[in-house]
């Protein structure tokens, strides 16, 4: 968000809101029950360095998962252990790249297809797009036979095999990434840019 005017691009601050998902449905999206847990101030967006800002809440989440914290219940007049885990993040696509460490630009920008991407450049708009997602449908799905509504062809190929959580972890585990604005650019081009610190959360990938 930009708190200094509407469309001026000169300032970018990122609020991080925490929503408690095990409240009743009628309550959990009310402003009263959302927490502004962090405000990453501008003037520039954090980009891939967002991990540095997220370290304190991730430490808290680790504590909440492993040991839990004592909370007092005023209604029953007793204390209990509260545990919590990160369920999901809601963000736009560029931020998805910053949070996951996956490159969301260029010819391999689709994180669903990853290495098996079939991308193409649009003839007139010159944009790179990934138009082959009908291959994820079951083989007799009627959409696979439609031509005009999609890219002019029927879709007969089978979907790429999905990576397991361990396979994704192995891809990012050995990436050498230093946070901050360094002049030195890595000579190896990798579609994974860093090991996101969400991987430090056991609840995020170990036990799914
Ligand atoms: Zn794709």
mmCIF file with all atom_site columns, C-alpha atoms and ligand atoms in Angstrom:
data_model
loop_
_atom_site.group_PDB
_atom_site.id
_atom_site.type_symbol
_atom_site.label_atom_id
_atom_site.label_alt_id
_atom_site.label_comp_id
_atom_site.label_asym_id
_atom_site.label_entity_id
_atom_site.label_seq_id
_atom_site.pdbx_PDB_ins_code
_atom_site.Cartn_x
_atom_site.Cartn_y
_atom_site.Cartn_z
_atom_site.occupancy
_atom_site.B_iso_or_equiv
_atom_site.pdbx_formal_charge
_atom_site.auth_seq_id
_atom_site.auth_comp_id
_atom_site.auth_asym_id
_atom_site.auth_atom_id
_atom_site.pdbx_PDB_model_num
ATOM   1   C  CA  . UNK A 1 1   ? 0.000   0.000   0.000   1.00 0.00 ? 1   UNK A CA  1
ATOM   2   C  CA  . UNK A 1 2   ? 0.988   3.619   -0.505  1.00 0.00 ? 2   UNK A CA  1
ATOM   3   C  CA  . UNK A 1 3   ? -0.086  5.848   2.350   1.00 0.00 ? 3   UNK A CA  1
ATOM   4   C  CA  . UNK A 1 4   ? 1.148   9.006   0.595   1.00 0.00 ? 4   UNK A CA  1
ATOM   5   C  CA  . UNK A 1 5   ? -1.385  9.394   -2.246  1.00 0.00 ? 5   UNK A CA  1
ATOM   6   C  CA  . UNK A 1 6   ? -3.273  7.000   -4.424  1.00 0.00 ? 6   UNK A CA  1
ATOM   7   C  CA  . UNK A 1 7   ? -1.528  6.206   -7.684  1.00 0.00 ? 7   UNK A CA  1
ATOM   8   C  CA  . UNK A 1 8   ? 1.913   7.675   -7.029  1.00 0.00 ? 8   UNK A CA  1
ATOM   9   C  CA  . UNK A 1 9   ? 4.438   4.878   -7.296  1.00 0.00 ? 9   UNK A CA  1
ATOM   10  C  CA  . UNK A 1 10  ? 7.048   6.654   -5.204  1.00 0.00 ? 10  UNK A CA  1
ATOM   11  C  CA  . UNK A 1 11  ? 6.348   4.825   -1.975  1.00 0.00 ? 11  UNK A CA  1
ATOM   12  C  CA  . UNK A 1 12  ? 5.568   1.218   -1.149  1.00 0.00 ? 12  UNK A CA  1
ATOM   13  C  CA  . UNK A 1 13  ? 4.817   -0.092  2.337   1.00 0.00 ? 13  UNK A CA  1
ATOM   14  C  CA  . UNK A 1 14  ? 3.729   -3.654  2.975   1.00 0.00 ? 14  UNK A CA  1
ATOM   15  C  CA  . UNK A 1 15  ? 1.282   -4.448  5.777   1.00 0.00 ? 15  UNK A CA  1
ATOM   16  C  CA  . UNK A 1 16  ? 1.249   -8.065  6.983   1.00 0.00 ? 16  UNK A CA  1
ATOM   17  C  CA  . UNK A 1 17  ? -2.109  -9.113  8.365   1.00 0.00 ? 17  UNK A CA  1
ATOM   18  C  CA  . UNK A 1 18  ? -2.693  -12.197 10.450  1.00 0.00 ? 18  UNK A CA  1
ATOM   19  C  CA  . UNK A 1 19  ? -6.141  -13.811 10.208  1.00 0.00 ? 19  UNK A CA  1
ATOM   20  C  CA  . UNK A 1 20  ? -7.192  -16.404 12.782  1.00 0.00 ? 20  UNK A CA  1
ATOM   21  C  CA  . UNK A 1 21  ? -8.821  -19.157 10.775  1.00 0.00 ? 21  UNK A CA  1
ATOM   22  C  CA  . UNK A 1 22  ? -10.352 -21.274 13.512  1.00 0.00 ? 22  UNK A CA  1
ATOM   23  C  CA  . UNK A 1 23  ? -12.734 -18.567 14.608  1.00 0.00 ? 23  UNK A CA  1
ATOM   24  C  CA  . UNK A 1 24  ? -16.364 -18.983 13.461  1.00 0.00 ? 24  UNK A CA  1
ATOM   25  C  CA  . UNK A 1 25  ? -16.841 -18.060 9.793   1.00 0.00 ? 25  UNK A CA  1
ATOM   26  C  CA  . UNK A 1 26  ? -18.917 -15.013 10.616  1.00 0.00 ? 26  UNK A CA  1
ATOM   27  C  CA  . UNK A 1 27  ? -16.077 -13.613 12.728  1.00 0.00 ? 27  UNK A CA  1
ATOM   28  C  CA  . UNK A 1 28  ? -12.779 -14.588 11.163  1.00 0.00 ? 28  UNK A CA  1
ATOM   29  C  CA  . UNK A 1 29  ? -12.852 -12.012 8.372   1.00 0.00 ? 29  UNK A CA  1
ATOM   30  C  CA  . UNK A 1 30  ? -14.061 -9.147  10.566  1.00 0.00 ? 30  UNK A CA  1
ATOM   31  C  CA  . UNK A 1 31  ? -11.577 -6.320  10.968  1.00 0.00 ? 31  UNK A CA  1
ATOM   32  C  CA  . UNK A 1 32  ? -11.782 -6.632  14.745  1.00 0.00 ? 32  UNK A CA  1
ATOM   33  C  CA  . UNK A 1 33  ? -10.282 -10.127 14.633  1.00 0.00 ? 33  UNK A CA  1
ATOM   34  C  CA  . UNK A 1 34  ? -7.508  -9.434  12.136  1.00 0.00 ? 34  UNK A CA  1
ATOM   35  C  CA  . UNK A 1 35  ? -4.124  -8.463  13.451  1.00 0.00 ? 35  UNK A CA  1
ATOM   36  C  CA  . UNK A 1 36  ? -1.732  -6.097  11.744  1.00 0.00 ? 36  UNK A CA  1
ATOM   37  C  CA  . UNK A 1 37  ? 1.249   -8.123  12.850  1.00 0.00 ? 37  UNK A CA  1
ATOM   38  C  CA  . UNK A 1 38  ? 3.857   -6.170  10.902  1.00 0.00 ? 38  UNK A CA  1
ATOM   39  C  CA  . UNK A 1 39  ? 4.317   -3.136  8.707   1.00 0.00 ? 39  UNK A CA  1
ATOM   40  C  CA  . UNK A 1 40  ? 7.287   -3.208  6.351   1.00 0.00 ? 40  UNK A CA  1
ATOM   41  C  CA  . UNK A 1 41  ? 7.893   0.453   5.737   1.00 0.00 ? 41  UNK A CA  1
ATOM   42  C  CA  . UNK A 1 42  ? 9.010   1.893   2.419   1.00 0.00 ? 42  UNK A CA  1
ATOM   43  C  CA  . UNK A 1 43  ? 9.980   3.705   0.368   1.00 0.00 ? 43  UNK A CA  1
ATOM   44  C  CA  . UNK A 1 44  ? 10.941  0.570   -1.571  1.00 0.00 ? 44  UNK A CA  1
ATOM   45  C  CA  . UNK A 1 45  ? 9.242   -2.802  -1.516  1.00 0.00 ? 45  UNK A CA  1
ATOM   46  C  CA  . UNK A 1 46  ? 11.205  -5.498  0.350   1.00 0.00 ? 46  UNK A CA  1
ATOM   47  C  CA  . UNK A 1 47  ? 11.432  -7.859  -2.647  1.00 0.00 ? 47  UNK A CA  1
ATOM   48  C  CA  . UNK A 1 48  ? 13.330  -11.090 -1.961  1.00 0.00 ? 48  UNK A CA  1
ATOM   49  C  CA  . UNK A 1 49  ? 14.614  -9.607  1.315   1.00 0.00 ? 49  UNK A CA  1
ATOM   50  C  CA  . UNK A 1 50  ? 11.138  -10.088 2.791   1.00 0.00 ? 50  UNK A CA  1
ATOM   51  C  CA  . UNK A 1 51  ? 12.539  -13.134 4.635   1.00 0.00 ? 51  UNK A CA  1
ATOM   52  C  CA  . UNK A 1 52  ? 14.551  -10.839 6.888   1.00 0.00 ? 52  UNK A CA  1
ATOM   53  C  CA  . UNK A 1 53  ? 11.366  -9.073  7.990   1.00 0.00 ? 53  UNK A CA  1
ATOM   54  C  CA  . UNK A 1 54  ? 9.515   -12.372 8.391   1.00 0.00 ? 54  UNK A CA  1
ATOM   55  C  CA  . UNK A 1 55  ? 12.125  -13.940 10.697  1.00 0.00 ? 55  UNK A CA  1
ATOM   56  C  CA  . UNK A 1 56  ? 10.524  -12.760 13.997  1.00 0.00 ? 56  UNK A CA  1
ATOM   57  C  CA  . UNK A 1 57  ? 6.988   -14.055 13.196  1.00 0.00 ? 57  UNK A CA  1
ATOM   58  C  CA  . UNK A 1 58  ? 8.507   -17.324 11.955  1.00 0.00 ? 58  UNK A CA  1
ATOM   59  C  CA  . UNK A 1 59  ? 10.371  -17.712 15.252  1.00 0.00 ? 59  UNK A CA  1
ATOM   60  C  CA  . UNK A 1 60  ? 7.030   -17.176 17.014  1.00 0.00 ? 60  UNK A CA  1
ATOM   61  C  CA  . UNK A 1 61  ? 5.291   -19.719 14.805  1.00 0.00 ? 61  UNK A CA  1
ATOM   62  C  CA  . UNK A 1 62  ? 8.000   -22.283 15.548  1.00 0.00 ? 62  UNK A CA  1
ATOM   63  C  CA  . UNK A 1 63  ? 7.478   -21.747 19.262  1.00 0.00 ? 63  UNK A CA  1
ATOM   64  C  CA  . UNK A 1 64  ? 3.707   -22.035 18.869  1.00 0.00 ? 64  UNK A CA  1
ATOM   65  C  CA  . UNK A 1 65  ? 4.093   -25.301 16.957  1.00 0.00 ? 65  UNK A CA  1
ATOM   66  C  CA  . UNK A 1 66  ? 6.736   -26.990 19.138  1.00 0.00 ? 66  UNK A CA  1
ATOM   67  C  CA  . UNK A 1 67  ? 6.033   -25.905 22.699  1.00 0.00 ? 67  UNK A CA  1
ATOM   68  C  CA  . UNK A 1 68  ? 2.906   -23.755 22.548  1.00 0.00 ? 68  UNK A CA  1
ATOM   69  C  CA  . UNK A 1 69  ? 2.267   -20.816 24.853  1.00 0.00 ? 69  UNK A CA  1
ATOM   70  C  CA  . UNK A 1 70  ? 0.264   -20.574 28.068  1.00 0.00 ? 70  UNK A CA  1
ATOM   71  C  CA  . UNK A 1 71  ? -3.003  -18.681 27.631  1.00 0.00 ? 71  UNK A CA  1
ATOM   72  C  CA  . UNK A 1 72  ? -5.592  -17.798 30.252  1.00 0.00 ? 72  UNK A CA  1
ATOM   73  C  CA  . UNK A 1 73  ? -9.260  -18.493 29.615  1.00 0.00 ? 73  UNK A CA  1
ATOM   74  C  CA  . UNK A 1 74  ? -11.289 -15.994 31.638  1.00 0.00 ? 74  UNK A CA  1
ATOM   75  C  CA  . UNK A 1 75  ? -14.559 -17.878 31.104  1.00 0.00 ? 75  UNK A CA  1
ATOM   76  C  CA  . UNK A 1 76  ? -13.468 -21.220 32.563  1.00 0.00 ? 76  UNK A CA  1
ATOM   77  C  CA  . UNK A 1 77  ? -10.877 -19.535 34.794  1.00 0.00 ? 77  UNK A CA  1
ATOM   78  C  CA  . UNK A 1 78  ? -8.035  -21.837 33.790  1.00 0.00 ? 78  UNK A CA  1
ATOM   79  C  CA  . UNK A 1 79  ? -4.891  -21.768 31.686  1.00 0.00 ? 79  UNK A CA  1
ATOM   80  C  CA  . UNK A 1 80  ? -4.168  -23.950 28.706  1.00 0.00 ? 80  UNK A CA  1
ATOM   81  C  CA  . UNK A 1 81  ? -1.511  -24.452 26.033  1.00 0.00 ? 81  UNK A CA  1
ATOM   82  C  CA  . UNK A 1 82  ? -2.234  -22.714 22.744  1.00 0.00 ? 82  UNK A CA  1
ATOM   83  C  CA  . UNK A 1 83  ? -0.671  -24.047 19.559  1.00 0.00 ? 83  UNK A CA  1
ATOM   84  C  CA  . UNK A 1 84  ? -0.740  -22.438 16.120  1.00 0.00 ? 84  UNK A CA  1
ATOM   85  C  CA  . UNK A 1 85  ? 0.465   -23.090 12.594  1.00 0.00 ? 85  UNK A CA  1
ATOM   86  C  CA  . UNK A 1 86  ? 0.623   -21.125 9.392   1.00 0.00 ? 86  UNK A CA  1
ATOM   87  C  CA  . UNK A 1 87  ? -2.192  -22.405 7.174   1.00 0.00 ? 87  UNK A CA  1
ATOM   88  C  CA  . UNK A 1 88  ? -1.673  -20.383 4.000   1.00 0.00 ? 88  UNK A CA  1
ATOM   89  C  CA  . UNK A 1 89  ? -0.632  -16.993 2.701   1.00 0.00 ? 89  UNK A CA  1
ATOM   90  C  CA  . UNK A 1 90  ? -2.810  -14.764 0.528   1.00 0.00 ? 90  UNK A CA  1
ATOM   91  C  CA  . UNK A 1 91  ? -0.869  -12.450 -1.779  1.00 0.00 ? 91  UNK A CA  1
ATOM   92  C  CA  . UNK A 1 92  ? -0.514  -11.308 -5.370  1.00 0.00 ? 92  UNK A CA  1
ATOM   93  C  CA  . UNK A 1 93  ? 1.658   -13.140 -7.914  1.00 0.00 ? 93  UNK A CA  1
ATOM   94  C  CA  . UNK A 1 94  ? 4.844   -10.998 -7.654  1.00 0.00 ? 94  UNK A CA  1
ATOM   95  C  CA  . UNK A 1 95  ? 4.725   -11.373 -3.859  1.00 0.00 ? 95  UNK A CA  1
ATOM   96  C  CA  . UNK A 1 96  ? 4.229   -15.113 -4.318  1.00 0.00 ? 96  UNK A CA  1
ATOM   97  C  CA  . UNK A 1 97  ? 7.630   -15.057 -6.034  1.00 0.00 ? 97  UNK A CA  1
ATOM   98  C  CA  . UNK A 1 98  ? 9.196   -13.154 -3.121  1.00 0.00 ? 98  UNK A CA  1
ATOM   99  C  CA  . UNK A 1 99  ? 7.676   -15.463 -0.502  1.00 0.00 ? 99  UNK A CA  1
ATOM   100 C  CA  . UNK A 1 100 ? 8.389   -18.781 -2.191  1.00 0.00 ? 100 UNK A CA  1
ATOM   101 C  CA  . UNK A 1 101 ? 11.732  -17.940 -3.779  1.00 0.00 ? 101 UNK A CA  1
ATOM   102 C  CA  . UNK A 1 102 ? 10.455  -19.146 -7.176  1.00 0.00 ? 102 UNK A CA  1
ATOM   103 C  CA  . UNK A 1 103 ? 11.086  -16.879 -10.151 1.00 0.00 ? 103 UNK A CA  1
ATOM   104 C  CA  . UNK A 1 104 ? 7.769   -15.522 -11.429 1.00 0.00 ? 104 UNK A CA  1
ATOM   105 C  CA  . UNK A 1 105 ? 9.237   -13.771 -14.457 1.00 0.00 ? 105 UNK A CA  1
ATOM   106 C  CA  . UNK A 1 106 ? 10.318  -15.048 -17.873 1.00 0.00 ? 106 UNK A CA  1
ATOM   107 C  CA  . UNK A 1 107 ? 9.711   -18.325 -19.665 1.00 0.00 ? 107 UNK A CA  1
ATOM   108 C  CA  . UNK A 1 108 ? 9.469   -20.543 -16.595 1.00 0.00 ? 108 UNK A CA  1
ATOM   109 C  CA  . UNK A 1 109 ? 7.218   -18.276 -14.559 1.00 0.00 ? 109 UNK A CA  1
ATOM   110 C  CA  . UNK A 1 110 ? 4.493   -20.881 -13.991 1.00 0.00 ? 110 UNK A CA  1
ATOM   111 C  CA  . UNK A 1 111 ? 5.173   -22.594 -10.689 1.00 0.00 ? 111 UNK A CA  1
ATOM   112 C  CA  . UNK A 1 112 ? 2.508   -25.251 -11.368 1.00 0.00 ? 112 UNK A CA  1
ATOM   113 C  CA  . UNK A 1 113 ? 4.286   -26.591 -14.471 1.00 0.00 ? 113 UNK A CA  1
ATOM   114 C  CA  . UNK A 1 114 ? 7.800   -25.689 -13.227 1.00 0.00 ? 114 UNK A CA  1
ATOM   115 C  CA  . UNK A 1 115 ? 10.450  -27.497 -15.369 1.00 0.00 ? 115 UNK A CA  1
ATOM   116 C  CA  . UNK A 1 116 ? 7.807   -29.063 -17.647 1.00 0.00 ? 116 UNK A CA  1
ATOM   117 C  CA  . UNK A 1 117 ? 6.385   -25.706 -18.713 1.00 0.00 ? 117 UNK A CA  1
ATOM   118 C  CA  . UNK A 1 118 ? 5.207   -25.249 -22.298 1.00 0.00 ? 118 UNK A CA  1
ATOM   119 C  CA  . UNK A 1 119 ? 5.146   -21.475 -22.669 1.00 0.00 ? 119 UNK A CA  1
ATOM   120 C  CA  . UNK A 1 120 ? 4.490   -19.451 -25.777 1.00 0.00 ? 120 UNK A CA  1
ATOM   121 C  CA  . UNK A 1 121 ? 4.649   -15.828 -26.821 1.00 0.00 ? 121 UNK A CA  1
ATOM   122 C  CA  . UNK A 1 122 ? 1.388   -14.217 -27.865 1.00 0.00 ? 122 UNK A CA  1
ATOM   123 C  CA  . UNK A 1 123 ? 1.501   -13.138 -31.505 1.00 0.00 ? 123 UNK A CA  1
ATOM   124 C  CA  . UNK A 1 124 ? 0.211   -9.591  -31.057 1.00 0.00 ? 124 UNK A CA  1
ATOM   125 C  CA  . UNK A 1 125 ? 0.594   -8.800  -27.364 1.00 0.00 ? 125 UNK A CA  1
ATOM   126 C  CA  . UNK A 1 126 ? 4.128   -10.314 -27.208 1.00 0.00 ? 126 UNK A CA  1
ATOM   127 C  CA  . UNK A 1 127 ? 3.475   -11.601 -23.708 1.00 0.00 ? 127 UNK A CA  1
ATOM   128 C  CA  . UNK A 1 128 ? 4.820   -14.934 -22.545 1.00 0.00 ? 128 UNK A CA  1
ATOM   129 C  CA  . UNK A 1 129 ? 1.943   -17.120 -21.400 1.00 0.00 ? 129 UNK A CA  1
ATOM   130 C  CA  . UNK A 1 130 ? 1.430   -20.646 -20.136 1.00 0.00 ? 130 UNK A CA  1
ATOM   131 C  CA  . UNK A 1 131 ? -1.684  -21.830 -21.962 1.00 0.00 ? 131 UNK A CA  1
ATOM   132 C  CA  . UNK A 1 132 ? -1.459  -25.586 -21.484 1.00 0.00 ? 132 UNK A CA  1
ATOM   133 C  CA  . UNK A 1 133 ? -3.194  -26.041 -18.184 1.00 0.00 ? 133 UNK A CA  1
ATOM   134 C  CA  . UNK A 1 134 ? -5.959  -28.159 -19.719 1.00 0.00 ? 134 UNK A CA  1
ATOM   135 C  CA  . UNK A 1 135 ? -3.507  -31.073 -19.449 1.00 0.00 ? 135 UNK A CA  1
ATOM   136 C  CA  . UNK A 1 136 ? -4.283  -31.154 -15.738 1.00 0.00 ? 136 UNK A CA  1
ATOM   137 C  CA  . UNK A 1 137 ? -7.901  -32.101 -16.524 1.00 0.00 ? 137 UNK A CA  1
ATOM   138 C  CA  . UNK A 1 138 ? -8.938  -35.765 -16.667 1.00 0.00 ? 138 UNK A CA  1
ATOM   139 C  CA  . UNK A 1 139 ? -8.305  -37.340 -20.073 1.00 0.00 ? 139 UNK A CA  1
ATOM   140 C  CA  . UNK A 1 140 ? -11.978 -37.439 -21.151 1.00 0.00 ? 140 UNK A CA  1
ATOM   141 C  CA  . UNK A 1 141 ? -12.840 -33.928 -19.983 1.00 0.00 ? 141 UNK A CA  1
ATOM   142 C  CA  . UNK A 1 142 ? -14.917 -32.057 -22.617 1.00 0.00 ? 142 UNK A CA  1
ATOM   143 C  CA  . UNK A 1 143 ? -12.731 -28.928 -22.325 1.00 0.00 ? 143 UNK A CA  1
ATOM   144 C  CA  . UNK A 1 144 ? -9.783  -30.907 -23.738 1.00 0.00 ? 144 UNK A CA  1
ATOM   145 C  CA  . UNK A 1 145 ? -11.607 -31.262 -27.084 1.00 0.00 ? 145 UNK A CA  1
ATOM   146 C  CA  . UNK A 1 146 ? -12.574 -27.603 -27.454 1.00 0.00 ? 146 UNK A CA  1
ATOM   147 C  CA  . UNK A 1 147 ? -10.415 -25.640 -29.880 1.00 0.00 ? 147 UNK A CA  1
ATOM   148 C  CA  . UNK A 1 148 ? -11.945 -22.234 -30.435 1.00 0.00 ? 148 UNK A CA  1
ATOM   149 C  CA  . UNK A 1 149 ? -12.479 -21.429 -26.768 1.00 0.00 ? 149 UNK A CA  1
ATOM   150 C  CA  . UNK A 1 150 ? -8.814  -22.059 -25.989 1.00 0.00 ? 150 UNK A CA  1
ATOM   151 C  CA  . UNK A 1 151 ? -5.636  -21.919 -28.070 1.00 0.00 ? 151 UNK A CA  1
ATOM   152 C  CA  . UNK A 1 152 ? -7.033  -23.415 -31.310 1.00 0.00 ? 152 UNK A CA  1
ATOM   153 C  CA  . UNK A 1 153 ? -5.853  -26.963 -30.545 1.00 0.00 ? 153 UNK A CA  1
ATOM   154 C  CA  . UNK A 1 154 ? -7.129  -29.996 -28.719 1.00 0.00 ? 154 UNK A CA  1
ATOM   155 C  CA  . UNK A 1 155 ? -5.191  -30.953 -25.606 1.00 0.00 ? 155 UNK A CA  1
ATOM   156 C  CA  . UNK A 1 156 ? -4.028  -34.574 -25.527 1.00 0.00 ? 156 UNK A CA  1
ATOM   157 C  CA  . UNK A 1 157 ? -0.910  -34.479 -23.363 1.00 0.00 ? 157 UNK A CA  1
ATOM   158 C  CA  . UNK A 1 158 ? -0.835  -35.792 -19.823 1.00 0.00 ? 158 UNK A CA  1
ATOM   159 C  CA  . UNK A 1 159 ? 0.000   -33.554 -16.867 1.00 0.00 ? 159 UNK A CA  1
ATOM   160 C  CA  . UNK A 1 160 ? 3.582   -33.212 -15.600 1.00 0.00 ? 160 UNK A CA  1
ATOM   161 C  CA  . UNK A 1 161 ? 4.335   -35.138 -12.424 1.00 0.00 ? 161 UNK A CA  1
ATOM   162 C  CA  . UNK A 1 162 ? 3.904   -33.021 -9.325  1.00 0.00 ? 162 UNK A CA  1
ATOM   163 C  CA  . UNK A 1 163 ? 6.900   -32.536 -7.069  1.00 0.00 ? 163 UNK A CA  1
ATOM   164 C  CA  . UNK A 1 164 ? 6.670   -33.843 -3.532  1.00 0.00 ? 164 UNK A CA  1
ATOM   165 C  CA  . UNK A 1 165 ? 7.485   -31.567 -0.605  1.00 0.00 ? 165 UNK A CA  1
ATOM   166 C  CA  . UNK A 1 166 ? 10.851  -33.339 -0.168  1.00 0.00 ? 166 UNK A CA  1
ATOM   167 C  CA  . UNK A 1 167 ? 11.742  -32.803 -3.850  1.00 0.00 ? 167 UNK A CA  1
ATOM   168 C  CA  . UNK A 1 168 ? 10.983  -29.074 -3.599  1.00 0.00 ? 168 UNK A CA  1
ATOM   169 C  CA  . UNK A 1 169 ? 13.037  -28.891 -0.425  1.00 0.00 ? 169 UNK A CA  1
ATOM   170 C  CA  . UNK A 1 170 ? 15.998  -30.562 -2.152  1.00 0.00 ? 170 UNK A CA  1
ATOM   171 C  CA  . UNK A 1 171 ? 15.824  -27.981 -4.943  1.00 0.00 ? 171 UNK A CA  1
ATOM   172 C  CA  . UNK A 1 172 ? 16.148  -25.033 -2.580  1.00 0.00 ? 172 UNK A CA  1
ATOM   173 C  CA  . UNK A 1 173 ? 18.178  -26.512 0.277   1.00 0.00 ? 173 UNK A CA  1
ATOM   174 C  CA  . UNK A 1 174 ? 21.625  -25.782 -1.151  1.00 0.00 ? 174 UNK A CA  1
ATOM   175 C  CA  . UNK A 1 175 ? 20.952  -22.379 -2.725  1.00 0.00 ? 175 UNK A CA  1
ATOM   176 C  CA  . UNK A 1 176 ? 23.550  -19.879 -1.606  1.00 0.00 ? 176 UNK A CA  1
ATOM   177 C  CA  . UNK A 1 177 ? 21.713  -16.575 -1.254  1.00 0.00 ? 177 UNK A CA  1
ATOM   178 C  CA  . UNK A 1 178 ? 22.754  -13.472 0.642   1.00 0.00 ? 178 UNK A CA  1
ATOM   179 C  CA  . UNK A 1 179 ? 20.055  -10.995 1.558   1.00 0.00 ? 179 UNK A CA  1
ATOM   180 C  CA  . UNK A 1 180 ? 20.505  -7.290  0.960   1.00 0.00 ? 180 UNK A CA  1
ATOM   181 C  CA  . UNK A 1 181 ? 21.454  -5.204  -2.019  1.00 0.00 ? 181 UNK A CA  1
ATOM   182 C  CA  . UNK A 1 182 ? 24.678  -6.772  -3.200  1.00 0.00 ? 182 UNK A CA  1
ATOM   183 C  CA  . UNK A 1 183 ? 26.258  -5.816  -6.503  1.00 0.00 ? 183 UNK A CA  1
ATOM   184 C  CA  . UNK A 1 184 ? 27.520  -9.350  -7.093  1.00 0.00 ? 184 UNK A CA  1
ATOM   185 C  CA  . UNK A 1 185 ? 25.185  -11.393 -9.270  1.00 0.00 ? 185 UNK A CA  1
ATOM   186 C  CA  . UNK A 1 186 ? 25.163  -15.159 -9.170  1.00 0.00 ? 186 UNK A CA  1
ATOM   187 C  CA  . UNK A 1 187 ? 26.576  -16.753 -12.325 1.00 0.00 ? 187 UNK A CA  1
ATOM   188 C  CA  . UNK A 1 188 ? 24.220  -19.731 -12.178 1.00 0.00 ? 188 UNK A CA  1
ATOM   189 C  CA  . UNK A 1 189 ? 20.693  -19.063 -13.364 1.00 0.00 ? 189 UNK A CA  1
ATOM   190 C  CA  . UNK A 1 190 ? 18.202  -20.951 -11.284 1.00 0.00 ? 190 UNK A CA  1
ATOM   191 C  CA  . UNK A 1 191 ? 14.413  -20.650 -11.298 1.00 0.00 ? 191 UNK A CA  1
ATOM   192 C  CA  . UNK A 1 192 ? 14.592  -20.982 -7.527  1.00 0.00 ? 192 UNK A CA  1
ATOM   193 C  CA  . UNK A 1 193 ? 16.207  -17.835 -6.136  1.00 0.00 ? 193 UNK A CA  1
ATOM   194 C  CA  . UNK A 1 194 ? 16.502  -18.624 -2.448  1.00 0.00 ? 194 UNK A CA  1
ATOM   195 C  CA  . UNK A 1 195 ? 15.456  -21.001 0.271   1.00 0.00 ? 195 UNK A CA  1
ATOM   196 C  CA  . UNK A 1 196 ? 12.429  -19.236 1.683   1.00 0.00 ? 196 UNK A CA  1
ATOM   197 C  CA  . UNK A 1 197 ? 12.409  -19.111 5.455   1.00 0.00 ? 197 UNK A CA  1
ATOM   198 C  CA  . UNK A 1 198 ? 8.964   -20.704 5.426   1.00 0.00 ? 198 UNK A CA  1
ATOM   199 C  CA  . UNK A 1 199 ? 11.000  -23.911 5.036   1.00 0.00 ? 199 UNK A CA  1
ATOM   200 C  CA  . UNK A 1 200 ? 12.146  -23.377 8.630   1.00 0.00 ? 200 UNK A CA  1
ATOM   201 C  CA  . UNK A 1 201 ? 8.586   -24.099 9.729   1.00 0.00 ? 201 UNK A CA  1
ATOM   202 C  CA  . UNK A 1 202 ? 8.115   -27.805 10.401  1.00 0.00 ? 202 UNK A CA  1
ATOM   203 C  CA  . UNK A 1 203 ? 4.370   -27.426 9.922   1.00 0.00 ? 203 UNK A CA  1
ATOM   204 C  CA  . UNK A 1 204 ? 4.893   -25.962 6.471   1.00 0.00 ? 204 UNK A CA  1
ATOM   205 C  CA  . UNK A 1 205 ? 6.438   -28.918 4.670   1.00 0.00 ? 205 UNK A CA  1
ATOM   206 C  CA  . UNK A 1 206 ? 7.645   -31.764 6.917   1.00 0.00 ? 206 UNK A CA  1
ATOM   207 C  CA  . UNK A 1 207 ? 4.381   -33.351 7.874   1.00 0.00 ? 207 UNK A CA  1
ATOM   208 C  CA  . UNK A 1 208 ? 2.065   -32.546 4.977   1.00 0.00 ? 208 UNK A CA  1
HETATM 209 ZN ZN1 . LIG B 2 .   ? 1.676   -23.663 -16.182 1.00 0.00 ? 1   LIG B ZN1 1
#
